[in-house]
Coordinates of C-alpha atoms in Angstrom, one line a residue:
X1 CA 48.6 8.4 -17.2
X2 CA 45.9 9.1 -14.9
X3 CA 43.3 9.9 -17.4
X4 CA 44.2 7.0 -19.2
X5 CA 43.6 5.1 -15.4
X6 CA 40.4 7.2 -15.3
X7 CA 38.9 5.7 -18.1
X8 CA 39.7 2.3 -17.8
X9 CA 38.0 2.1 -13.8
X10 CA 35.2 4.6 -15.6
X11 CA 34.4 1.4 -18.0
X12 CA 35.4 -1.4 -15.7
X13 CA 32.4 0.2 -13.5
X14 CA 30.0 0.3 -16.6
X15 CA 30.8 -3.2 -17.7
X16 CA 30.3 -4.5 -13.9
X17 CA 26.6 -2.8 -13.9
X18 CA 25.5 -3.7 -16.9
X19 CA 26.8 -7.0 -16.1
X20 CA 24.7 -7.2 -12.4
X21 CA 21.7 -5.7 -14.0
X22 CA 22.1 -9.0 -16.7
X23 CA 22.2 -11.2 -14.0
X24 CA 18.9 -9.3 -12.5
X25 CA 17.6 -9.9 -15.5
X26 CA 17.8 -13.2 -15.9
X27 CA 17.0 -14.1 -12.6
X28 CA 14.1 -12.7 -13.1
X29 CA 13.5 -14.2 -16.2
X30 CA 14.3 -18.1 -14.3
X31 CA 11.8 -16.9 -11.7
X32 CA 8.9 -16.2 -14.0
X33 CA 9.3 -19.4 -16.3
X34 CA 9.1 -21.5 -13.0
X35 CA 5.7 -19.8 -12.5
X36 CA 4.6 -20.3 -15.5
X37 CA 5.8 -24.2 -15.4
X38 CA 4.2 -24.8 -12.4
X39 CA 1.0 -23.2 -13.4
X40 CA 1.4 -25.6 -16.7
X41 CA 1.5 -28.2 -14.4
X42 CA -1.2 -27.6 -12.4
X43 CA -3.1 -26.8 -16.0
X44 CA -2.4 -30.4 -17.1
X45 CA -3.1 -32.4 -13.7
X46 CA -6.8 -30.4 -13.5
X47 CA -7.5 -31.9 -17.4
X48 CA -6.1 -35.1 -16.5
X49 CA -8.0 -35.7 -13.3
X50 CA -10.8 -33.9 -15.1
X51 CA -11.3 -31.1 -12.2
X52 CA -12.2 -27.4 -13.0
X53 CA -9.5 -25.3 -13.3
X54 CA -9.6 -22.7 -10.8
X55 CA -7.3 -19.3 -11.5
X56 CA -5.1 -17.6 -8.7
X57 CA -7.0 -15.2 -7.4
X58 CA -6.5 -13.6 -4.0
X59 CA -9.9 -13.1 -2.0
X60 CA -9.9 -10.0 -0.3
X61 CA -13.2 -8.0 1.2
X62 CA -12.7 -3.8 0.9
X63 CA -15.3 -3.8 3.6
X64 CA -13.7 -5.7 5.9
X65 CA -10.3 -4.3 5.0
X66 CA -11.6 -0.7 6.0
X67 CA -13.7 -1.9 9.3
X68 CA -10.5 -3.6 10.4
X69 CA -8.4 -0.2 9.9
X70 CA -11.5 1.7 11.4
X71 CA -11.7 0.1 14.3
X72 CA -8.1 -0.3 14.8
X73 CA -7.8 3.2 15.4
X74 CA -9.2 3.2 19.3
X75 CA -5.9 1.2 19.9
X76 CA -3.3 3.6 18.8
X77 CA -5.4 6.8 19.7
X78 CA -3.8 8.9 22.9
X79 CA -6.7 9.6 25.7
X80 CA -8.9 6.8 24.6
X81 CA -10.8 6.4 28.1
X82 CA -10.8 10.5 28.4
X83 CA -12.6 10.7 25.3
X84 CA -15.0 8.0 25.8
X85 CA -15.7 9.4 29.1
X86 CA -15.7 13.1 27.3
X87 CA -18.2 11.9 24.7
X88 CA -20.6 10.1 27.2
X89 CA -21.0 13.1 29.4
X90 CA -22.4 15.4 27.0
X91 CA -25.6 15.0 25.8
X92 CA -25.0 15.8 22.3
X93 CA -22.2 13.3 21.5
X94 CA -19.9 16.4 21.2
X95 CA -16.6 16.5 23.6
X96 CA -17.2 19.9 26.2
X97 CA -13.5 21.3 24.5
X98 CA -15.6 21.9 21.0
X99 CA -18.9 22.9 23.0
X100 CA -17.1 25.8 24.7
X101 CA -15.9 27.7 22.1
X102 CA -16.1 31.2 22.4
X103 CA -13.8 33.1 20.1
X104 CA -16.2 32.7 17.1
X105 CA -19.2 34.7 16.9
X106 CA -22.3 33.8 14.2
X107 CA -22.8 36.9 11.9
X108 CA -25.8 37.6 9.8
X109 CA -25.4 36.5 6.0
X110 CA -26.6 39.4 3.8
X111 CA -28.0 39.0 0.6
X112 CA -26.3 40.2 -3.3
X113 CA -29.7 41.4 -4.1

């Protein structure tokens, strides 16, 4: 008996998915032919009235896109006035933590020859 139970919740549970993923589906479906209606529309009233017909299109600048990200990063940066400060005190642009390093030491590069 409880196999038999088993199976039937096992197939109720598979009928009940594909049945939501259907319903997905077609919503979907509903959703796109709207689109597509109203860009028929819109297709028809630019022929009528005789205007050019101008496509979606989403305007977007990379550049401006990256300068906006660039520059946003002095806003979330910890220490922003120590660094600035850090930066300006040194004549070589270079903070005085990278200046005063002193566990590496420059070694002669010989020659495979």
């Amino acid at each position: 008996m409880n196999e038999l139970l088993a199976t039937v919740v096992s197939w109720t549970l598979r009928i009940a998915m594909v049945l939501a993923g259907l319903v997905f589906f077609v919503s979907l479906m509903v959703v796109a032919a709207i689109a597509a209606m109203l860009w028929a529309v819109r297709l028809l009233w630019a022929k009528v009235t005789g205007k050019p017909v101008v496509p979606f299109a989403f305007k977007m600048n990379p550049a401006s896109g990256w300068t906006t990200v660039y520059r946003s990063t002095a806003r979330w940066s910890a220490n922003k006035g120590a660094r600035a400060s850090e930066s300006a005190a040194s004549p070589s642009g270079m903070r005085a933590s990278v200046i005063d390093v002193t566990d590496v030491e420059p070694r002669e590069i010989r020659s495979q020859h």
